[in-house]
Coordinates of C-alpha atoms in Angstrom, one line a residue:
M1 CA 60.0 6.6 -42.1
A2 CA 61.1 10.2 -42.5
D3 CA 59.3 12.7 -44.8
D4 CA 62.2 12.6 -47.2
G5 CA 61.8 8.8 -47.7
D6 CA 64.8 8.0 -45.6
Y7 CA 64.5 5.0 -43.2
K8 CA 65.0 6.0 -39.6
R9 CA 65.7 3.1 -37.2
D10 CA 64.1 3.3 -33.8
Q11 CA 67.1 3.2 -31.5
N12 CA 65.3 3.5 -28.2
Y13 CA 66.0 0.3 -26.2
I14 CA 65.6 -0.9 -22.7
T15 CA 69.1 0.1 -21.4
T16 CA 69.1 -1.7 -18.1
R17 CA 72.4 -3.5 -17.7
I18 CA 73.4 -6.8 -16.2
T19 CA 76.6 -6.0 -14.3
A20 CA 79.1 -7.7 -12.0
D21 CA 78.1 -5.4 -9.1
G22 CA 74.4 -5.4 -9.9
R23 CA 74.1 -1.6 -9.9
D24 CA 71.0 -1.7 -12.1
G25 CA 69.4 -4.4 -9.9
Y26 CA 70.5 -7.3 -12.1
P27 CA 73.8 -8.8 -11.0
V28 CA 75.6 -11.3 -13.2
E29 CA 74.5 -14.8 -12.0
P30 CA 75.0 -18.1 -13.8
G31 CA 71.7 -19.6 -14.8
R32 CA 69.6 -16.6 -13.9
Y33 CA 69.2 -15.1 -17.4
R34 CA 68.2 -16.3 -20.9
L35 CA 69.5 -14.8 -24.1
V36 CA 66.8 -14.8 -26.8
I37 CA 67.9 -14.6 -30.4
A38 CA 66.7 -15.4 -33.8
R39 CA 69.1 -16.9 -36.3
A40 CA 67.6 -14.6 -39.0
C41 CA 68.5 -11.3 -37.2
P42 CA 72.0 -9.8 -37.7
W43 CA 71.8 -7.9 -34.4
A44 CA 71.0 -11.0 -32.5
N45 CA 73.6 -13.0 -34.4
R46 CA 76.3 -10.8 -32.8
A47 CA 75.2 -11.9 -29.4
A48 CA 75.2 -15.6 -30.3
I49 CA 78.8 -15.2 -31.7
V50 CA 80.1 -13.4 -28.7
R51 CA 78.5 -15.9 -26.3
R52 CA 80.2 -18.8 -28.3
L53 CA 83.6 -17.1 -28.5
L54 CA 83.6 -16.3 -24.7
G55 CA 82.3 -19.7 -23.7
L56 CA 79.3 -18.5 -21.8
E57 CA 77.0 -21.3 -22.9
D58 CA 76.9 -22.9 -19.4
V59 CA 76.1 -19.7 -17.6
L60 CA 73.8 -17.9 -20.0
S61 CA 71.2 -20.2 -21.8
M62 CA 69.9 -19.2 -25.2
G63 CA 66.4 -19.4 -26.6
I64 CA 65.9 -19.3 -30.4
A65 CA 62.9 -17.7 -31.9
G66 CA 61.7 -18.8 -35.3
P67 CA 62.6 -16.8 -38.5
V68 CA 59.1 -15.4 -39.1
H69 CA 57.2 -13.0 -36.9
D70 CA 54.1 -10.8 -37.2
E71 CA 53.4 -7.3 -35.9
R72 CA 53.1 -8.6 -32.3
S73 CA 56.6 -10.2 -31.9
W74 CA 59.0 -13.0 -32.4
T75 CA 57.6 -16.5 -31.6
F76 CA 59.0 -19.7 -30.4
D77 CA 57.5 -21.9 -33.1
L78 CA 60.7 -23.9 -33.4
D79 CA 60.2 -25.4 -30.0
P80 CA 57.9 -28.3 -29.1
G81 CA 54.4 -26.9 -28.4
G82 CA 55.5 -23.5 -29.7
K83 CA 56.8 -22.4 -26.3
D84 CA 60.3 -21.6 -25.1
P85 CA 61.2 -24.6 -22.8
V86 CA 62.7 -22.4 -20.1
L87 CA 60.6 -19.3 -20.2
G88 CA 57.4 -21.1 -21.0
I89 CA 56.1 -18.3 -23.3
E90 CA 54.9 -18.4 -26.9
R91 CA 56.0 -14.9 -27.8
L92 CA 58.9 -12.8 -26.8
Q93 CA 56.3 -10.0 -26.4
E94 CA 55.2 -11.7 -23.1
A95 CA 58.5 -11.0 -21.4
F96 CA 58.4 -7.3 -22.5
F97 CA 54.9 -6.9 -21.2
K98 CA 55.9 -8.5 -17.9
R99 CA 58.5 -5.7 -17.6
D100 CA 56.1 -3.0 -18.8
P101 CA 52.5 -3.9 -19.6
E102 CA 52.2 -0.9 -21.9
Y103 CA 55.6 -1.3 -23.6
P104 CA 55.2 1.0 -26.6
R105 CA 58.1 0.1 -28.9
G106 CA 59.2 -2.8 -31.1
I107 CA 59.8 -6.3 -29.6
T108 CA 63.4 -6.9 -30.7
V109 CA 66.1 -9.5 -30.5
P110 CA 68.6 -10.0 -28.9
A111 CA 66.9 -9.7 -25.6
I112 CA 68.0 -11.0 -22.2
V113 CA 65.2 -12.2 -19.9
D114 CA 65.4 -12.6 -16.1
I115 CA 64.2 -16.2 -15.7
P116 CA 62.8 -16.0 -12.1
T117 CA 60.5 -13.0 -13.0
G118 CA 60.0 -13.7 -16.7
Q119 CA 60.7 -10.0 -17.4
V120 CA 63.0 -8.7 -20.1
V121 CA 66.0 -7.0 -18.7
T122 CA 67.5 -5.4 -21.8
N123 CA 67.2 -5.5 -25.6
D124 CA 70.1 -3.0 -26.1
F125 CA 72.0 -5.0 -28.7
N126 CA 74.9 -2.5 -28.7
Q127 CA 75.6 -2.9 -25.0
I128 CA 74.8 -6.6 -24.6
T129 CA 77.9 -7.8 -26.3
I130 CA 80.1 -5.3 -24.7
D131 CA 78.9 -6.4 -21.3
M132 CA 79.4 -10.0 -22.2
S133 CA 83.1 -9.2 -22.7
G134 CA 83.4 -7.0 -19.5
E135 CA 80.8 -7.7 -16.9
W136 CA 80.7 -11.5 -17.5
A137 CA 84.5 -11.8 -17.5
K138 CA 84.5 -14.0 -14.4
Y139 CA 82.7 -16.7 -16.3
H140 CA 84.6 -16.6 -19.6
R141 CA 86.1 -20.0 -20.7
P142 CA 89.8 -20.5 -20.3
G143 CA 91.5 -19.2 -23.5
A144 CA 88.6 -16.8 -24.3
P145 CA 89.7 -14.0 -26.6
A146 CA 89.8 -10.3 -25.7
L147 CA 87.1 -9.0 -28.0
Y148 CA 87.0 -5.4 -26.6
P149 CA 90.5 -4.8 -25.3
E150 CA 90.9 -1.5 -23.4
H151 CA 93.8 -0.3 -25.5
L152 CA 91.9 -0.6 -28.7
R153 CA 88.4 0.5 -27.6
D154 CA 88.6 4.0 -29.1
E155 CA 89.5 2.6 -32.5
I156 CA 87.0 -0.2 -32.2
D157 CA 84.3 2.4 -31.3
E158 CA 85.2 4.6 -34.2
V159 CA 85.1 1.8 -36.8
N160 CA 81.9 0.5 -35.3
A161 CA 80.2 3.9 -35.6
K162 CA 81.1 4.1 -39.3
V163 CA 80.1 0.5 -40.1
F164 CA 76.8 0.9 -38.2
A165 CA 75.8 4.1 -40.0
D166 CA 76.7 3.1 -43.5
V167 CA 76.7 -0.7 -43.6
N168 CA 74.8 -2.4 -40.8
N169 CA 72.0 0.1 -40.9
G170 CA 72.9 1.2 -44.4
V171 CA 71.5 -1.9 -46.1
Y172 CA 68.2 -1.2 -44.3
R173 CA 68.2 2.4 -45.5
C174 CA 68.5 1.1 -49.0
G175 CA 65.8 -1.6 -48.6
F176 CA 63.2 0.6 -46.8
A177 CA 63.8 3.9 -48.6
S178 CA 60.5 5.2 -49.9
T179 CA 61.9 7.7 -52.5
Q180 CA 64.4 7.2 -55.2
E181 CA 66.5 10.0 -53.8
A182 CA 66.7 8.5 -50.3
Y183 CA 67.5 5.1 -51.8
E184 CA 70.3 6.4 -54.0
A185 CA 71.9 8.4 -51.2
A186 CA 71.9 5.3 -48.9
Y187 CA 73.3 3.1 -51.8
E188 CA 76.2 5.5 -52.4
R189 CA 77.0 5.6 -48.7
L190 CA 76.9 1.9 -48.4
F191 CA 79.2 1.1 -51.3
A192 CA 81.6 4.0 -50.4
R193 CA 82.0 2.4 -47.0
L194 CA 82.4 -1.1 -48.4
D195 CA 85.2 0.3 -50.6
W196 CA 86.8 1.9 -47.6
L197 CA 86.6 -1.4 -45.7
S198 CA 88.1 -3.2 -48.7
D199 CA 91.0 -0.8 -48.6
R200 CA 91.5 -1.1 -44.9
L201 CA 91.4 -4.9 -45.0
A202 CA 93.6 -5.3 -48.1
N203 CA 96.8 -5.5 -46.0
Q204 CA 95.5 -6.5 -42.5
R205 CA 93.6 -9.6 -41.6
Y206 CA 91.2 -7.9 -39.1
L207 CA 89.6 -4.5 -38.7
V208 CA 91.4 -3.4 -35.6
G209 CA 94.6 -4.9 -34.3
D210 CA 95.8 -8.4 -35.3
T211 CA 93.0 -10.4 -33.6
I212 CA 89.3 -10.7 -33.9
T213 CA 87.5 -7.9 -32.0
E214 CA 84.0 -6.7 -31.6
A215 CA 84.4 -4.7 -34.8
D216 CA 84.8 -7.8 -36.9
I217 CA 81.8 -9.5 -35.3
R218 CA 79.6 -6.5 -36.1
L219 CA 80.6 -6.3 -39.7
F220 CA 80.5 -10.1 -40.2
T221 CA 76.8 -10.5 -39.5
T222 CA 75.9 -8.0 -42.2
L223 CA 78.3 -9.3 -44.8
A224 CA 77.1 -12.9 -44.1
R225 CA 73.6 -11.8 -45.3
F226 CA 74.7 -9.7 -48.2
D227 CA 74.4 -12.0 -51.2
A228 CA 71.5 -14.0 -49.7
V229 CA 69.4 -11.0 -48.9
Y230 CA 70.7 -7.5 -49.2
H231 CA 71.9 -7.7 -52.8
G232 CA 68.5 -8.5 -54.3
H233 CA 65.9 -7.9 -51.6
F234 CA 67.3 -4.6 -50.5
K235 CA 68.6 -3.5 -53.9
C236 CA 72.2 -3.3 -52.8
N237 CA 73.2 -4.5 -56.2
R238 CA 76.3 -2.7 -57.4
Q239 CA 78.2 -6.0 -56.8
K240 CA 77.6 -9.2 -54.9
L241 CA 80.0 -9.7 -52.0
A242 CA 81.4 -12.6 -53.9
E243 CA 82.5 -10.1 -56.5
M244 CA 84.4 -7.9 -54.0
P245 CA 87.6 -10.0 -53.6
V246 CA 89.0 -8.5 -50.3
L247 CA 85.7 -8.5 -48.4
W248 CA 84.7 -11.9 -49.8
A249 CA 88.0 -13.4 -48.6
Y250 CA 87.7 -11.6 -45.2
V251 CA 84.2 -12.9 -44.5
R252 CA 85.1 -16.4 -45.5
D253 CA 88.0 -16.3 -43.2
L254 CA 85.6 -15.4 -40.3
F255 CA 83.0 -17.8 -41.4
Q256 CA 85.5 -20.7 -41.2
T257 CA 86.6 -19.6 -37.7
P258 CA 84.8 -21.5 -34.9
G259 CA 82.1 -19.4 -33.4
F260 CA 81.1 -17.6 -36.6
G261 CA 79.9 -19.8 -39.4
D262 CA 78.4 -22.3 -37.0
T263 CA 75.9 -19.6 -35.9
I264 CA 74.7 -18.9 -39.5
H265 CA 71.5 -20.5 -40.8
F266 CA 71.0 -19.3 -44.4
P267 CA 67.5 -20.8 -44.9
Q268 CA 66.1 -19.0 -41.8
I269 CA 67.8 -15.8 -42.8
K270 CA 66.2 -15.9 -46.2
E271 CA 62.8 -16.9 -44.9
H272 CA 62.7 -14.0 -42.5
Y273 CA 63.5 -11.3 -44.9
Y274 CA 61.5 -12.5 -47.9
V275 CA 58.4 -13.6 -46.0
V276 CA 58.1 -10.9 -43.3
H277 CA 58.9 -7.9 -45.6
R278 CA 55.7 -8.1 -47.7
T279 CA 55.9 -4.4 -48.7
I280 CA 59.1 -5.3 -50.5
N281 CA 58.3 -8.9 -51.5
P282 CA 54.5 -9.1 -51.8
T283 CA 54.5 -12.8 -52.9
G284 CA 56.5 -14.0 -50.0
I285 CA 58.5 -16.3 -52.4
V286 CA 61.8 -17.2 -50.9
P287 CA 64.7 -17.6 -53.3
V288 CA 66.5 -20.9 -53.6
G289 CA 70.0 -19.5 -54.1
P290 CA 72.7 -18.4 -53.8
D291 CA 74.9 -21.5 -53.8
E292 CA 76.4 -21.8 -50.3
S293 CA 79.4 -24.0 -51.1
G294 CA 81.7 -21.1 -51.7
W295 CA 81.7 -20.2 -48.0
L296 CA 84.0 -23.2 -47.3
T297 CA 86.6 -22.5 -50.1
P298 CA 90.2 -21.4 -49.2
H299 CA 90.5 -17.6 -48.5
G300 CA 94.3 -17.1 -48.2
R301 CA 93.9 -14.5 -45.4
E302 CA 96.4 -16.4 -43.2
E303 CA 99.2 -14.8 -45.3
L304 CA 98.4 -11.4 -43.7
G305 CA 99.4 -12.7 -40.3
G306 CA 97.4 -12.2 -37.2
K307 CA 95.9 -14.8 -34.9
P308 CA 92.1 -15.1 -34.6
F309 CA 92.1 -15.6 -30.8
G310 CA 95.4 -13.9 -30.0
D311 CA 97.0 -15.9 -27.2
G312 CA 93.7 -17.7 -26.6
T313 CA 92.1 -20.7 -28.1
P314 CA 89.1 -21.5 -30.3
P315 CA 85.8 -22.3 -28.7
G316 CA 84.6 -25.9 -28.5
P317 CA 81.9 -27.2 -30.7
P318 CA 78.4 -25.8 -30.4
L319 CA 75.9 -27.4 -28.0
D320 CA 73.9 -30.1 -29.7
A321 CA 70.7 -28.2 -29.3
E322 CA 72.3 -25.1 -31.0
R323 CA 73.9 -26.7 -34.0
V324 CA 73.0 -25.4 -37.5
P325 CA 73.6 -27.2 -40.8
S326 CA 76.9 -26.5 -42.6
P327 CA 76.7 -25.1 -46.1
A328 CA 76.7 -27.8 -48.7

């Protein structure tokens, strides 16, 4: 936290990359690595979506931590015996300490762990999904979409930078601000950017180009949590997402697209934020609402044209072990 009350995110991550040529010592190999996520976390949710869309389930397994953690790290309390069945660990912290016994920073998801050594390779959420699109291309499913096409990368990067600063991280800057001034500044930036996004999306179905790209995935995971968490818990309350017609239709369009809504688990999302953030919610009471049924209502975005997967195809159904309940 800065002296002015502004929330400053620690963006120092383990930046080792898993690449096709193995230049960092970790070559792409089917079955060698395990992606660790938590359904609650928007940054990890991105990796789960990209893995689904590209069809990497058979070559990159996925461990799912529970929604609640303590100061030590995320835990595998959803698994039998409280241990990840592949890594054999109770806490993600163990994989970080195998890499660096004195690892000094936060234990974050998503993280990719080298199964043979049990060491974390990277927790650089920004690069993980880009590398799934590029470095893992040999193992993409037939019909996988181009989520980071070369001819659109500059525009995708530009949009992503704005969305990260004002929306993805902006909701946290609202929620964790420790002065009124810092909160109001973050609030104004957040809603100014949401208005900008509404204008951008009023006449085009997706953020960049006419298909789903990395930019849509990064915005989606924040918008999906907006009414359930950020509106109340983080005081982002000018409007609910459901009261912003363009963005509400846009996010429902994505939610109903295979690979998006089937990665969202609203009860775990709410449990994480409302239980873990005791400085904001001292009682730990988790709200019952909002009603989830609206996520499956018609959105009308097809009229804007565009094709979700371009010339590709939708992913198949989730693996049985990775299914989440659909909204009522």
